[in-house]
CSV table of C-alpha atoms and ligand atoms in Angstrom, one decimal:
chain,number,residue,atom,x,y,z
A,297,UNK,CA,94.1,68.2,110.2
A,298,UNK,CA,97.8,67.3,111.1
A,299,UNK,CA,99.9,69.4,112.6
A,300,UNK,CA,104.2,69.7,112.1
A,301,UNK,CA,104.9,67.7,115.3
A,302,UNK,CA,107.9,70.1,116.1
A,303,UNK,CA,104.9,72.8,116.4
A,304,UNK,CA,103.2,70.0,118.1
A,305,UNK,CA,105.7,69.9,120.8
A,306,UNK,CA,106.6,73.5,121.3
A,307,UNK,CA,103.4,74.0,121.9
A,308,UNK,CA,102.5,71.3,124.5
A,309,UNK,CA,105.5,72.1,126.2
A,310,UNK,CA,105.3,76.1,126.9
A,311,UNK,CA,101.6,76.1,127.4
A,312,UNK,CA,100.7,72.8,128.8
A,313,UNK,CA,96.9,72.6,129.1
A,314,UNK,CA,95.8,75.5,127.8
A,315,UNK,CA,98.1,75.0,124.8
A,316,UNK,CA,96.5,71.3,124.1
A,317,UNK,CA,93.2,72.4,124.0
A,318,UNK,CA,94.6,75.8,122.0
A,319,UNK,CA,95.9,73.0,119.1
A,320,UNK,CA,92.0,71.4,119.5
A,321,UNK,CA,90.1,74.2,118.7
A,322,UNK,CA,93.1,75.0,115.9
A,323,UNK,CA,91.2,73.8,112.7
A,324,UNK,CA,87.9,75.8,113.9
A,325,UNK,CA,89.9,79.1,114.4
A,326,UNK,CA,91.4,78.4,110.4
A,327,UNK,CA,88.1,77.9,109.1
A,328,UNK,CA,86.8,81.0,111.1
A,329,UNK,CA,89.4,83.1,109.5
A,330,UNK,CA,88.7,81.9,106.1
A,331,UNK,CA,85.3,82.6,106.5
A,332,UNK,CA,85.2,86.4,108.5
A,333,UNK,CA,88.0,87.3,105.9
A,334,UNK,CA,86.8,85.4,102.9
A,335,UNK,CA,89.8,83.8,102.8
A,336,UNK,CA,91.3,80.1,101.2
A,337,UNK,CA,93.9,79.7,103.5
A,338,UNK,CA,97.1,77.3,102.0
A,339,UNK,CA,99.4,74.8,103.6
A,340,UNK,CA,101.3,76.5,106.9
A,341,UNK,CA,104.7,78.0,106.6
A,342,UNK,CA,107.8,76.4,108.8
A,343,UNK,CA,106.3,76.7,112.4
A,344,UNK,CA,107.6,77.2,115.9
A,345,UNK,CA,104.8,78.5,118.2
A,346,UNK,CA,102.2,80.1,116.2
A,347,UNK,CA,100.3,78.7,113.3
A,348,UNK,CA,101.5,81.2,110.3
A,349,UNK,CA,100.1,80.0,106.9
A,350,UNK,CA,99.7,82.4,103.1
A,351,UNK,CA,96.3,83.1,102.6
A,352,UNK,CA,94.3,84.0,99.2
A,353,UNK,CA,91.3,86.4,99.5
A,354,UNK,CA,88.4,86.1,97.6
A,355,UNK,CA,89.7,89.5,95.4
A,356,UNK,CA,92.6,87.8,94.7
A,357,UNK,CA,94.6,89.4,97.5
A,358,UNK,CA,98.0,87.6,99.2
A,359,UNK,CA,98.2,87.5,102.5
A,360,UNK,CA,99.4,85.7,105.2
A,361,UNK,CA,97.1,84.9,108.7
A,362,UNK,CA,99.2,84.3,111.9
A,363,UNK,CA,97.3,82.6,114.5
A,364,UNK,CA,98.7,82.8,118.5
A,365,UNK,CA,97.5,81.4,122.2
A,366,UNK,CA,95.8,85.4,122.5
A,367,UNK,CA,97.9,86.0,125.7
A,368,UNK,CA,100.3,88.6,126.7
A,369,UNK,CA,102.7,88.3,123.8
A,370,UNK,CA,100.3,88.7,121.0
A,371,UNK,CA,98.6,91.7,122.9
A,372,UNK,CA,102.6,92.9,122.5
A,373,UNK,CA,102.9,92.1,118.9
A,374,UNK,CA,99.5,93.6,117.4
A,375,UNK,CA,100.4,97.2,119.7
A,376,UNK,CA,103.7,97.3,118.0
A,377,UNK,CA,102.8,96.3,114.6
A,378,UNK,CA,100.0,99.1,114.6
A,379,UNK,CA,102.7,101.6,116.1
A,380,UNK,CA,105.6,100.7,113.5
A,381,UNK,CA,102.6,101.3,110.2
A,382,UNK,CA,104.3,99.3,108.1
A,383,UNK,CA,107.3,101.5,107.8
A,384,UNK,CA,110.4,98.5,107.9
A,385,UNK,CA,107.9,96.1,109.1
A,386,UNK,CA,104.7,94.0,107.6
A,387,UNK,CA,101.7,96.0,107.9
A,388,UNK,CA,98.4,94.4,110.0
A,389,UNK,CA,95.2,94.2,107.6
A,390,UNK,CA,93.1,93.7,110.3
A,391,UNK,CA,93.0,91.5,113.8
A,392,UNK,CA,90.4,89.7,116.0
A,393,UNK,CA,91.7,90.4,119.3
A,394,UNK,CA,89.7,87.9,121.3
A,395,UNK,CA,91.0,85.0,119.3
A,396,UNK,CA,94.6,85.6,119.2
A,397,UNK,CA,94.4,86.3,115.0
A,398,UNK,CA,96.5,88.7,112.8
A,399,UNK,CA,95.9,89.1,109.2
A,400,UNK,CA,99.0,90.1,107.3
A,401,UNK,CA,100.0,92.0,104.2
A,402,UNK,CA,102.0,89.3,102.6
A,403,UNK,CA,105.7,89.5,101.8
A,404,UNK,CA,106.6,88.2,97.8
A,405,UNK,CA,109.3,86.6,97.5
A,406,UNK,CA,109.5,86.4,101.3
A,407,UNK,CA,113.0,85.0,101.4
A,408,UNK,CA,114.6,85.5,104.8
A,409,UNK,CA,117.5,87.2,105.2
A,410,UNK,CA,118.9,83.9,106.9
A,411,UNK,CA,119.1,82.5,103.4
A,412,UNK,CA,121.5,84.8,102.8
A,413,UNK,CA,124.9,83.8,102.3
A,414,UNK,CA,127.0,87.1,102.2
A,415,UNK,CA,127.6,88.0,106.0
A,416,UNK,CA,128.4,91.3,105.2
A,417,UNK,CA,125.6,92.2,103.3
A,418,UNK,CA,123.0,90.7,105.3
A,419,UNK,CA,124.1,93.1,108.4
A,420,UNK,CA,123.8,96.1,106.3
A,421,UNK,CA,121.3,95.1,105.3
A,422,UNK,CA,119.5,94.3,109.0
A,423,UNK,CA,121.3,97.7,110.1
A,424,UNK,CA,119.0,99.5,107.0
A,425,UNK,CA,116.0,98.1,108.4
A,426,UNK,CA,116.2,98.9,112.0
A,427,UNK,CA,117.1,102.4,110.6
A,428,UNK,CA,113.4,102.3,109.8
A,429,UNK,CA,112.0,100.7,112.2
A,430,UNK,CA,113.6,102.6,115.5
A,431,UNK,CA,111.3,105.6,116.4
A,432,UNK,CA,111.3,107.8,120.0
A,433,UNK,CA,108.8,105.7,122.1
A,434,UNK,CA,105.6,106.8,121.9
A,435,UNK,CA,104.7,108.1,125.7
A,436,UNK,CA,101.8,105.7,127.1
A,437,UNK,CA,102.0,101.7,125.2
A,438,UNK,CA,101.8,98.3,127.0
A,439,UNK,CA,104.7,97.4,125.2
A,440,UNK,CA,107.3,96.7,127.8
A,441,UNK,CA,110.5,98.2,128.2
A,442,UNK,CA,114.0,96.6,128.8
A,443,UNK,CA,113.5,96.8,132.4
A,444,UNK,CA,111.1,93.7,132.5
A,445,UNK,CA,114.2,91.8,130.6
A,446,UNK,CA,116.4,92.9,133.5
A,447,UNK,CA,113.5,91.7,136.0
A,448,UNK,CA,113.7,88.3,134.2
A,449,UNK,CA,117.5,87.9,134.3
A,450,UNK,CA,116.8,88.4,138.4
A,451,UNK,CA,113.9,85.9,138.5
A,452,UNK,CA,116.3,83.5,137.2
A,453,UNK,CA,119.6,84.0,139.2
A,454,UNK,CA,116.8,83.5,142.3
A,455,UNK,CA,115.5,80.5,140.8
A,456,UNK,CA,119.1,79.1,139.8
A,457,UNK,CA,121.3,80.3,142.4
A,458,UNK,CA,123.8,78.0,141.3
A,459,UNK,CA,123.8,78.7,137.5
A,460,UNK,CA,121.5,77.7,134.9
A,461,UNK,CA,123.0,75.0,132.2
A,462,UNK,CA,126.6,76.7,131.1
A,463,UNK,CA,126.0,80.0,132.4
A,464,UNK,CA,127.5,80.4,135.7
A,465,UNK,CA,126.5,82.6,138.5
A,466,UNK,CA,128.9,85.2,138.4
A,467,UNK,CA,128.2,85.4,134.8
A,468,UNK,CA,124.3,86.0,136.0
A,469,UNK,CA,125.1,88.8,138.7
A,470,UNK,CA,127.5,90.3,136.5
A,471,UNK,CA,124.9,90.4,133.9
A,472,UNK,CA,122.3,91.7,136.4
A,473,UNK,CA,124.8,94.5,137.6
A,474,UNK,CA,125.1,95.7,134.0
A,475,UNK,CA,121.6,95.7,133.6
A,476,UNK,CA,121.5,98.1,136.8
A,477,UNK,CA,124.1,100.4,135.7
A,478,UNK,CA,122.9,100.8,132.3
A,479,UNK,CA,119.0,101.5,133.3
A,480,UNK,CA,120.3,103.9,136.0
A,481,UNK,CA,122.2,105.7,133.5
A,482,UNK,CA,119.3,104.8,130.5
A,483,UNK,CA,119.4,107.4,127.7
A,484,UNK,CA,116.4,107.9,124.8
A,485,UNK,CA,114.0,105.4,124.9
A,486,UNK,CA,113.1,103.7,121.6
A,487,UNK,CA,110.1,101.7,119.8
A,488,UNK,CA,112.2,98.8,119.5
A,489,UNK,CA,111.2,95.4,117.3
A,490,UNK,CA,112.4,92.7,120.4
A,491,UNK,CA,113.4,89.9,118.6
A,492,UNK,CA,115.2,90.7,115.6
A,493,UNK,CA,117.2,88.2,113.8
A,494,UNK,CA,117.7,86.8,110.5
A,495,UNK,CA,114.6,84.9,109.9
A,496,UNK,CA,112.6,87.8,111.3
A,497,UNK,CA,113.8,89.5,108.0
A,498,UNK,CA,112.0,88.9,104.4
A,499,UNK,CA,112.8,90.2,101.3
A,500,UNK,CA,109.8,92.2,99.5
A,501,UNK,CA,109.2,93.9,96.1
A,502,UNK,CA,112.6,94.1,94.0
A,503,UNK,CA,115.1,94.8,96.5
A,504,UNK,CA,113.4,95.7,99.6
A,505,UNK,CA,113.6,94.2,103.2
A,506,UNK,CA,111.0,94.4,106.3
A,507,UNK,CA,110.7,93.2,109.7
A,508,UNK,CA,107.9,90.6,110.5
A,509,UNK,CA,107.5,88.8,114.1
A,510,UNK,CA,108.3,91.5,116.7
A,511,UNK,CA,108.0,91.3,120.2
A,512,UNK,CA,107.8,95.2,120.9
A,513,UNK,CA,110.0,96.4,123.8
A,514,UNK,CA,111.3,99.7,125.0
A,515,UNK,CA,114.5,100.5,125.4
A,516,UNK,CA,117.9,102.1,123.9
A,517,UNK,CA,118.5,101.4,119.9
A,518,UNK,CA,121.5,99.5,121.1
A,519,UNK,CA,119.6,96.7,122.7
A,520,UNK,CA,117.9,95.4,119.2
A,521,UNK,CA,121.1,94.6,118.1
A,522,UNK,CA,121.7,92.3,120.3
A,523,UNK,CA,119.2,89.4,119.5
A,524,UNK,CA,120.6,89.6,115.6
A,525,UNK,CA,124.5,89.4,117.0
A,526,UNK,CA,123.5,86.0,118.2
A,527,UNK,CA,122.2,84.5,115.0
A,528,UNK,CA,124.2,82.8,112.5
A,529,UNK,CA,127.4,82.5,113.7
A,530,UNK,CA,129.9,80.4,112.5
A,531,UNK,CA,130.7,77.2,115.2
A,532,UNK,CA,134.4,79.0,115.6
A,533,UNK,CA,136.1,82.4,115.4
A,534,UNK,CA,132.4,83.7,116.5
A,535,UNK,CA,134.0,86.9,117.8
A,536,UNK,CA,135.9,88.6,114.7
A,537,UNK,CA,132.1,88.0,113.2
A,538,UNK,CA,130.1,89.6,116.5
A,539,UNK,CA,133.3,92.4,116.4
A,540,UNK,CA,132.1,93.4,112.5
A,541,UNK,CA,128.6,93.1,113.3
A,542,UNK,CA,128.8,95.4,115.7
A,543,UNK,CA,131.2,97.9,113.7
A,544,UNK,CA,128.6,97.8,110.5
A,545,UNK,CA,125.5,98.5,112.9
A,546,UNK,CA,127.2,100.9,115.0
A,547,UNK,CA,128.3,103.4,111.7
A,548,UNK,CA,125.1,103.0,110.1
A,549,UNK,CA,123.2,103.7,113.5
A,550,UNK,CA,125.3,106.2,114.9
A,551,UNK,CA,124.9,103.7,118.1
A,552,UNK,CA,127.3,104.1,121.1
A,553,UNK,CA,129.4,101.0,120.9
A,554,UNK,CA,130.2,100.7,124.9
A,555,UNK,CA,126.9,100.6,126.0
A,556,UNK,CA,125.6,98.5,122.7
A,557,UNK,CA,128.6,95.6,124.1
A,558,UNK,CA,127.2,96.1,127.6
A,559,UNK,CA,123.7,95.6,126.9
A,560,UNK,CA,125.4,92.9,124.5
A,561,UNK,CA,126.4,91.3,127.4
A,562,UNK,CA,123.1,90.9,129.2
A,563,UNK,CA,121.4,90.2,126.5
A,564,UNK,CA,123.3,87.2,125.2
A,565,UNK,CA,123.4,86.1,128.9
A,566,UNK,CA,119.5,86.1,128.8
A,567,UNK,CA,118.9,84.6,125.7
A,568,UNK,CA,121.1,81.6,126.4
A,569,UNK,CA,119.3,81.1,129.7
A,570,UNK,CA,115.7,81.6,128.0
A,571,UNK,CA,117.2,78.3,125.7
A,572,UNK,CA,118.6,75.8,128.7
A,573,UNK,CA,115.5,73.3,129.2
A,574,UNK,CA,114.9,70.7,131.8
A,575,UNK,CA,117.5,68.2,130.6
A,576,UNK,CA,120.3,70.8,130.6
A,577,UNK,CA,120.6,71.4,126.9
A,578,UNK,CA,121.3,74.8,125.6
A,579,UNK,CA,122.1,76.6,122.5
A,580,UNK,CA,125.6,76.5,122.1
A,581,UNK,CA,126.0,78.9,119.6
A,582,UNK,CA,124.5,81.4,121.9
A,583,UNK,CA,126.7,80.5,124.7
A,584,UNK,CA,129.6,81.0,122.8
A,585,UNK,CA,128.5,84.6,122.0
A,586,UNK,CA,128.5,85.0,126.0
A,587,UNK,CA,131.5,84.5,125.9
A,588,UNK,CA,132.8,86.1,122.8
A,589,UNK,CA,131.2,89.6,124.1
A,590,UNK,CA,132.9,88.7,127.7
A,591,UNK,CA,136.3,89.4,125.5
A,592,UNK,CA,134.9,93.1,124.4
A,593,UNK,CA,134.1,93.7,128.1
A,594,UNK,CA,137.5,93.3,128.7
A,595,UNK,CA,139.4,95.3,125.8
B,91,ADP,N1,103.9,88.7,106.2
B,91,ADP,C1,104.5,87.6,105.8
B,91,ADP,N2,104.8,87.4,104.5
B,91,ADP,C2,105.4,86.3,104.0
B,91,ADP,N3,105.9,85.3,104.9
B,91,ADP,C3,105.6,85.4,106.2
B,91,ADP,C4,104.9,86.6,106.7
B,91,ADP,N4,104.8,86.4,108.0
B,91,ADP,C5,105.4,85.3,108.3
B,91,ADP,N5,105.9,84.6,107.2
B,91,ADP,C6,106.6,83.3,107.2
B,91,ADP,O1,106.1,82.6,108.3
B,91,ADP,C7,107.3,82.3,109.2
B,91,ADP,C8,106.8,82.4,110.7
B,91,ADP,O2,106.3,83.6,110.9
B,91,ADP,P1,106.7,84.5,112.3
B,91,ADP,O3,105.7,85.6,112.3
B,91,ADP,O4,108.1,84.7,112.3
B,91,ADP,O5,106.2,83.4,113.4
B,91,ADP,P2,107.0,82.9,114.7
B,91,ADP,O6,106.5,83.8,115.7
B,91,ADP,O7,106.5,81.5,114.8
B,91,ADP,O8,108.5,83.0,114.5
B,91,ADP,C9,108.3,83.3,108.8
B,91,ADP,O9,109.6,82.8,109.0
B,91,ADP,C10,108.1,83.5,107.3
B,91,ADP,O10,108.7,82.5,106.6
B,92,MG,MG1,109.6,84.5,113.7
Protein backbone atom coordinates (compact mmCIF):
# COMPACT_ATOMS: atom_id res chain seq x y z
CA UNK A 1 0.00 0.00 0.00
CA UNK A 2 1.51 3.54 -0.88
CA UNK A 3 0.96 6.36 0.96
CA UNK A 4 0.69 10.43 -0.50
CA UNK A 5 4.26 11.15 0.58
CA UNK A 6 3.12 14.77 1.77
CA UNK A 7 1.01 12.50 4.40
CA UNK A 8 4.08 10.59 4.54
CA UNK A 9 6.07 13.43 5.87
CA UNK A 10 3.63 15.16 8.10
CA UNK A 11 3.39 12.31 9.71
CA UNK A 12 7.09 11.34 10.39
CA UNK A 13 7.71 14.71 11.27
CA UNK A 14 5.04 15.56 14.27
CA UNK A 15 5.06 12.05 15.62
CA UNK A 16 8.51 10.68 15.00
CA UNK A 17 8.60 7.15 16.20
CA UNK A 18 5.38 6.48 17.20
CA UNK A 19 4.11 8.03 13.96
CA UNK A 20 6.42 5.53 11.75
CA UNK A 21 5.38 2.59 13.24
CA UNK A 22 1.49 4.29 13.29
CA UNK A 23 1.94 4.46 9.10
CA UNK A 24 3.18 0.39 9.53
CA UNK A 25 0.40 -0.86 11.17
CA UNK A 26 -1.73 1.65 8.62
CA UNK A 27 -2.95 -1.05 5.99
CA UNK A 28 -3.99 -3.48 9.03
CA UNK A 29 -6.11 -0.80 10.75
CA UNK A 30 -7.99 -0.19 6.94
CA UNK A 31 -8.63 -3.71 6.56
CA UNK A 32 -9.89 -3.89 10.27
CA UNK A 33 -12.36 -1.20 9.58
CA UNK A 34 -13.54 -2.77 6.44
CA UNK A 35 -14.04 -5.81 8.17
CA UNK A 36 -15.85 -4.74 11.92
CA UNK A 37 -17.92 -2.32 9.72
CA UNK A 38 -18.45 -4.44 6.65
CA UNK A 39 -17.06 -1.87 4.80
CA UNK A 40 -15.09 -1.61 1.03
CA UNK A 41 -13.15 1.22 1.72
CA UNK A 42 -12.02 3.48 -1.70
CA UNK A 43 -8.89 5.47 -2.60
CA UNK A 44 -8.04 8.22 0.35
CA UNK A 45 -9.14 11.78 0.09
CA UNK A 46 -6.32 14.77 -0.01
CA UNK A 47 -4.45 14.08 3.29
CA UNK A 48 -2.59 15.97 5.85
CA UNK A 49 -2.30 14.02 9.19
CA UNK A 50 -5.01 11.60 9.33
CA UNK A 51 -5.81 8.90 6.78
CA UNK A 52 -9.60 10.02 5.67
CA UNK A 53 -10.84 7.86 2.82
CA UNK A 54 -15.11 7.34 1.39
CA UNK A 55 -16.26 4.11 2.42
CA UNK A 56 -19.17 1.79 0.88
CA UNK A 57 -21.05 -0.46 3.40
CA UNK A 58 -22.16 -3.66 2.58
CA UNK A 59 -26.07 -2.09 2.57
CA UNK A 60 -25.05 0.26 0.17
CA UNK A 61 -24.37 3.00 2.70
CA UNK A 62 -21.72 6.16 1.94
CA UNK A 63 -19.54 6.96 4.41
CA UNK A 64 -16.38 8.14 5.03
CA UNK A 65 -13.71 6.35 7.85
CA UNK A 66 -11.14 8.83 9.33
CA UNK A 67 -8.33 7.11 10.86
CA UNK A 68 -5.91 9.21 13.63
CA UNK A 69 -2.60 8.44 15.94
CA UNK A 70 -5.53 7.72 19.01
CA UNK A 71 -3.88 10.50 21.21
CA UNK A 72 -5.17 13.52 22.83
CA UNK A 73 -6.55 15.23 19.83
CA UNK A 74 -8.74 12.53 18.53
CA UNK A 75 -10.05 11.92 22.19
CA UNK A 76 -10.93 15.93 21.54
CA UNK A 77 -12.55 15.34 18.22
CA UNK A 78 -14.92 12.19 18.92
CA UNK A 79 -16.14 14.25 22.56
CA UNK A 80 -17.10 17.15 20.35
CA UNK A 81 -18.52 15.46 17.41
CA UNK A 82 -20.91 13.44 19.92
CA UNK A 83 -21.68 16.79 21.76
CA UNK A 84 -22.44 18.89 18.40
CA UNK A 85 -25.15 15.56 17.10
CA UNK A 86 -24.83 16.43 13.83
CA UNK A 87 -26.57 19.68 14.10
CA UNK A 88 -23.96 22.03 11.55
CA UNK A 89 -21.49 19.31 11.73
CA UNK A 90 -21.03 15.55 10.25
CA UNK A 91 -22.58 13.12 12.49
CA UNK A 92 -20.25 9.98 14.11
CA UNK A 93 -21.78 6.47 13.05
CA UNK A 94 -19.87 4.85 15.35
CA UNK A 95 -15.93 4.87 16.79
CA UNK A 96 -13.34 2.39 18.05
CA UNK A 97 -11.72 4.36 20.67
CA UNK A 98 -8.64 2.20 21.26
CA UNK A 99 -7.53 2.43 17.67
CA UNK A 100 -7.90 6.04 16.99
CA UNK A 101 -11.08 5.27 14.20
CA UNK A 102 -14.13 7.42 13.41
CA UNK A 103 -16.76 6.24 11.05
CA UNK A 104 -18.56 9.15 9.35
CA UNK A 105 -21.82 10.00 7.83
CA UNK A 106 -20.67 10.98 4.50
CA UNK A 107 -21.04 14.45 2.89
CA UNK A 108 -22.46 14.27 -1.11
CA UNK A 109 -21.32 16.46 -3.03
CA UNK A 110 -18.73 17.34 -0.30
CA UNK A 111 -17.33 20.34 -2.03
CA UNK A 112 -15.46 22.59 0.37
CA UNK A 113 -16.35 25.80 0.86
CA UNK A 114 -12.66 26.74 -0.17
CA UNK A 115 -13.79 25.99 -3.72
CA UNK A 116 -15.77 28.68 -3.44
CA UNK A 117 -15.09 31.64 -5.38
CA UNK A 118 -17.57 34.34 -4.15
CA UNK A 119 -15.85 35.82 -0.89
CA UNK A 120 -18.83 37.14 0.26
CA UNK A 121 -20.95 34.34 0.16
CA UNK A 122 -18.66 31.88 1.52
CA UNK A 123 -18.54 34.05 4.95
CA UNK A 124 -22.20 34.07 5.17
CA UNK A 125 -22.23 31.24 4.59
CA UNK A 126 -19.43 30.03 7.38
CA UNK A 127 -21.25 32.66 9.71
CA UNK A 128 -24.72 30.38 9.01
CA UNK A 129 -22.90 27.44 10.13
CA UNK A 130 -21.31 28.36 13.26
CA UNK A 131 -24.85 29.82 14.07
CA UNK A 132 -25.45 26.12 14.39
CA UNK A 133 -22.87 24.85 15.66
CA UNK A 134 -22.20 27.40 18.83
CA UNK A 135 -24.13 26.01 21.93
CA UNK A 136 -23.53 27.16 25.91
CA UNK A 137 -20.75 24.67 27.06
CA UNK A 138 -21.93 21.80 28.41
CA UNK A 139 -20.64 21.87 32.29
CA UNK A 140 -18.09 18.82 32.78
CA UNK A 141 -16.20 17.82 28.92
CA UNK A 142 -12.42 17.13 28.32
CA UNK A 143 -12.65 19.46 25.59
CA UNK A 144 -10.30 22.26 26.43
CA UNK A 145 -10.96 25.73 26.78
CA UNK A 146 -9.10 28.81 25.30
CA UNK A 147 -7.08 28.98 28.30
CA UNK A 148 -4.76 26.04 27.20
CA UNK A 149 -4.28 28.29 23.81
CA UNK A 150 -3.18 31.10 25.97
CA UNK A 151 -0.86 28.54 27.95
CA UNK A 152 0.65 27.61 24.63
CA UNK A 153 1.29 31.16 23.38
CA UNK A 154 3.43 31.36 27.02
CA UNK A 155 5.17 28.03 26.40
CA UNK A 156 6.44 29.59 23.35
CA UNK A 157 7.50 33.17 24.22
CA UNK A 158 9.68 30.95 27.05
CA UNK A 159 10.96 28.81 24.46
CA UNK A 160 11.66 31.79 21.97
CA UNK A 161 12.45 34.61 24.00
CA UNK A 162 13.77 36.23 21.11
CA UNK A 163 10.85 35.75 18.63
CA UNK A 164 9.89 32.82 16.75
CA UNK A 165 10.32 33.23 12.69
CA UNK A 166 8.64 36.82 11.83
CA UNK A 167 6.73 37.19 14.95
CA UNK A 168 8.68 39.34 17.25
CA UNK A 169 8.59 39.40 20.91
CA UNK A 170 6.70 42.26 21.68
CA UNK A 171 4.21 41.03 19.31
CA UNK A 172 4.21 37.58 21.65
CA UNK A 173 3.88 39.46 25.13
CA UNK A 174 1.43 41.76 23.71
CA UNK A 175 -0.43 38.80 22.49
CA UNK A 176 -0.06 37.04 25.92
CA UNK A 177 -1.32 40.28 27.73
CA UNK A 178 -4.46 40.18 25.66
CA UNK A 179 -4.97 36.74 26.25
CA UNK A 180 -4.83 37.76 30.16
CA UNK A 181 -7.08 40.57 29.96
CA UNK A 182 -9.64 38.94 27.93
CA UNK A 183 -9.82 35.46 30.18
CA UNK A 184 -9.92 37.75 33.27
CA UNK A 185 -12.71 39.50 31.93
CA UNK A 186 -14.14 35.98 29.95
CA UNK A 187 -17.91 36.23 29.28
CA UNK A 188 -20.35 32.90 28.23
CA UNK A 189 -18.46 30.10 27.48
CA UNK A 190 -19.21 28.20 24.21
CA UNK A 191 -19.00 24.63 22.58
CA UNK A 192 -16.82 25.94 20.07
CA UNK A 193 -15.59 23.84 16.64
CA UNK A 194 -11.47 24.88 17.05
CA UNK A 195 -10.37 24.87 13.73
CA UNK A 196 -12.75 26.26 11.41
CA UNK A 197 -11.79 27.26 8.11
CA UNK A 198 -12.73 26.91 4.60
CA UNK A 199 -11.83 23.37 3.87
CA UNK A 200 -13.36 22.33 7.18
CA UNK A 201 -16.66 23.27 5.33
CA UNK A 202 -18.61 20.76 2.82
CA UNK A 203 -21.48 21.31 0.97
CA UNK A 204 -24.34 18.51 1.58
CA UNK A 205 -27.80 17.76 0.21
CA UNK A 206 -29.12 20.66 -2.17
CA UNK A 207 -27.90 23.69 -0.54
CA UNK A 208 -26.76 22.78 2.74
CA UNK A 209 -23.28 23.31 4.56
CA UNK A 210 -21.75 21.40 7.77
CA UNK A 211 -18.67 21.44 9.66
CA UNK A 212 -16.30 18.35 9.60
CA UNK A 213 -12.71 18.19 11.39
CA UNK A 214 -13.13 20.05 14.75
CA UNK A 215 -10.82 20.30 17.37
CA UNK A 216 -13.41 21.10 20.18
CA UNK A 217 -12.37 24.02 22.46
CA UNK A 218 -14.17 26.19 24.99
CA UNK A 219 -14.32 29.52 24.89
CA UNK A 220 -16.27 32.90 23.70
CA UNK A 221 -18.12 32.62 20.09
CA UNK A 222 -15.77 35.23 19.05
CA UNK A 223 -12.64 33.11 19.18
CA UNK A 224 -13.99 30.58 16.24
CA UNK A 225 -13.83 33.27 13.99
CA UNK A 226 -10.64 33.64 14.15
CA UNK A 227 -9.07 30.55 12.53
CA UNK A 228 -11.60 31.19 9.31
CA UNK A 229 -10.30 35.12 9.15
CA UNK A 230 -6.90 33.58 8.37
CA UNK A 231 -7.88 31.46 5.46
CA UNK A 232 -7.95 32.54 2.00
CA UNK A 233 -6.78 35.76 1.77
CA UNK A 234 -5.73 37.53 -1.09
CA UNK A 235 -1.45 38.04 -1.09
CA UNK A 236 -2.41 42.02 -0.78
CA UNK A 237 -5.03 44.40 0.62
CA UNK A 238 -5.64 41.34 3.19
CA UNK A 239 -7.15 43.86 5.65
CA UNK A 240 -10.30 45.45 3.77
CA UNK A 241 -11.05 41.38 3.31
CA UNK A 242 -10.33 40.47 7.38
CA UNK A 243 -12.43 44.12 8.05
CA UNK A 244 -15.75 42.56 5.96
CA UNK A 245 -15.19 39.21 7.44
CA UNK A 246 -15.51 40.39 10.48
CA UNK A 247 -18.50 42.90 9.84
CA UNK A 248 -20.57 39.80 7.98
CA UNK A 249 -19.87 37.44 11.11
CA UNK A 250 -20.25 39.89 13.65
CA UNK A 251 -24.17 40.94 12.30
CA UNK A 252 -25.14 37.53 11.76
CA UNK A 253 -23.62 36.44 15.32
CA UNK A 254 -24.59 39.33 17.25
CA UNK A 255 -20.66 38.93 18.35
CA UNK A 256 -18.94 41.79 20.13
CA UNK A 257 -16.47 43.14 17.57
CA UNK A 258 -13.70 44.58 20.21
CA UNK A 259 -13.16 41.56 21.89
CA UNK A 260 -13.64 39.22 18.57
CA UNK A 261 -10.35 41.73 17.08
CA UNK A 262 -8.67 41.15 20.45
CA UNK A 263 -8.96 37.58 20.54
CA UNK A 264 -8.18 38.14 16.68
CA UNK A 265 -5.11 39.23 17.70
CA UNK A 266 -3.85 36.37 19.73
CA UNK A 267 -5.18 34.06 17.73
CA UNK A 268 -3.52 34.98 14.46
CA UNK A 269 -0.30 35.51 16.58
CA UNK A 270 -0.60 31.76 17.56
CA UNK A 271 -1.45 30.30 14.56
CA UNK A 272 1.44 31.84 12.63
CA UNK A 273 3.81 30.61 15.36
CA UNK A 274 2.14 26.92 15.40
CA UNK A 275 3.33 27.23 11.32
CA UNK A 276 7.27 28.52 11.75
CA UNK A 277 9.28 25.09 11.50
CA UNK A 278 12.89 24.37 12.08
CA UNK A 279 14.29 26.07 8.94
CA UNK A 280 12.44 29.40 9.68
CA UNK A 281 9.64 29.14 7.18
CA UNK A 282 6.25 30.30 8.01
CA UNK A 283 2.97 30.96 6.51
CA UNK A 284 3.07 34.22 5.12
CA UNK A 285 -0.41 34.70 4.58
CA UNK A 286 -1.02 34.27 8.19
CA UNK A 287 1.65 36.59 9.21
CA UNK A 288 0.23 39.18 7.17
CA UNK A 289 -3.13 38.79 8.98
CA UNK A 290 -0.93 39.62 12.26
CA UNK A 291 -0.39 42.31 11.08
CA UNK A 292 -3.50 43.38 9.32
CA UNK A 293 -5.57 42.83 12.82
CA UNK A 294 -2.48 44.93 14.59
CA UNK A 295 -4.20 47.92 12.34
CA UNK A 296 -7.84 47.24 14.03
CA UNK A 297 -6.09 47.32 17.44
CA UNK A 298 -5.15 50.52 16.71
CA UNK A 299 -8.43 52.31 15.15
N1 LIG B 1 -17.79 13.28 6.28
C1 LIG B 1 -17.17 13.59 5.15
N2 LIG B 1 -17.83 13.59 3.97
C2 LIG B 1 -17.17 13.86 2.81
N3 LIG B 1 -15.87 14.18 2.74
C3 LIG B 1 -15.16 14.21 3.89
C4 LIG B 1 -15.77 13.92 5.15
N4 LIG B 1 -14.83 14.00 6.11
C5 LIG B 1 -13.69 14.35 5.50
N5 LIG B 1 -13.86 14.49 4.16
C6 LIG B 1 -12.82 14.85 3.18
O1 LIG B 1 -11.55 14.47 3.70
C7 LIG B 1 -10.71 15.63 3.87
C8 LIG B 1 -9.89 15.51 5.15
O2 LIG B 1 -10.76 15.32 6.26
P1 LIG B 1 -10.55 16.09 7.65
O3 LIG B 1 -11.47 15.48 8.65
O4 LIG B 1 -10.64 17.55 7.43
O5 LIG B 1 -9.06 15.65 8.00
P2 LIG B 1 -7.79 16.48 8.47
O6 LIG B 1 -7.86 16.41 9.95
O7 LIG B 1 -6.67 15.71 7.91
O8 LIG B 1 -7.90 17.89 7.95
C9 LIG B 1 -11.68 16.82 3.86
O9 LIG B 1 -11.07 17.99 3.38
C10 LIG B 1 -12.77 16.34 2.94
O10 LIG B 1 -12.43 16.57 1.59
MG1 LIG C 1 -9.47 19.22 7.93
Amino acid sequence: MKFQSQFIKNIQFTFQKEGEAWLKRLPELIAYCENKWSLRIGDPFQLSYNYVAPATRVDGTELVVKLSIPGEGFHDELAALRLFAGKGMVSVIAADEERGILLLEKLTPGKMLADMDDETTATQIAANVLEDLHRAAPERTRIPTTRTREANLQRQLREHPDGKGPITREQMEKACDIFERLHKTSEQQFLLHGDFHHYNVLATGENEWRAIDPKGLIGEREYDVIQFLLNKLPETETLPVIRDRIGIFAGKLHLNRERLVLWGYCHSVLATSWTVDSDGNYDKRFYQAVTSIEQLLDN
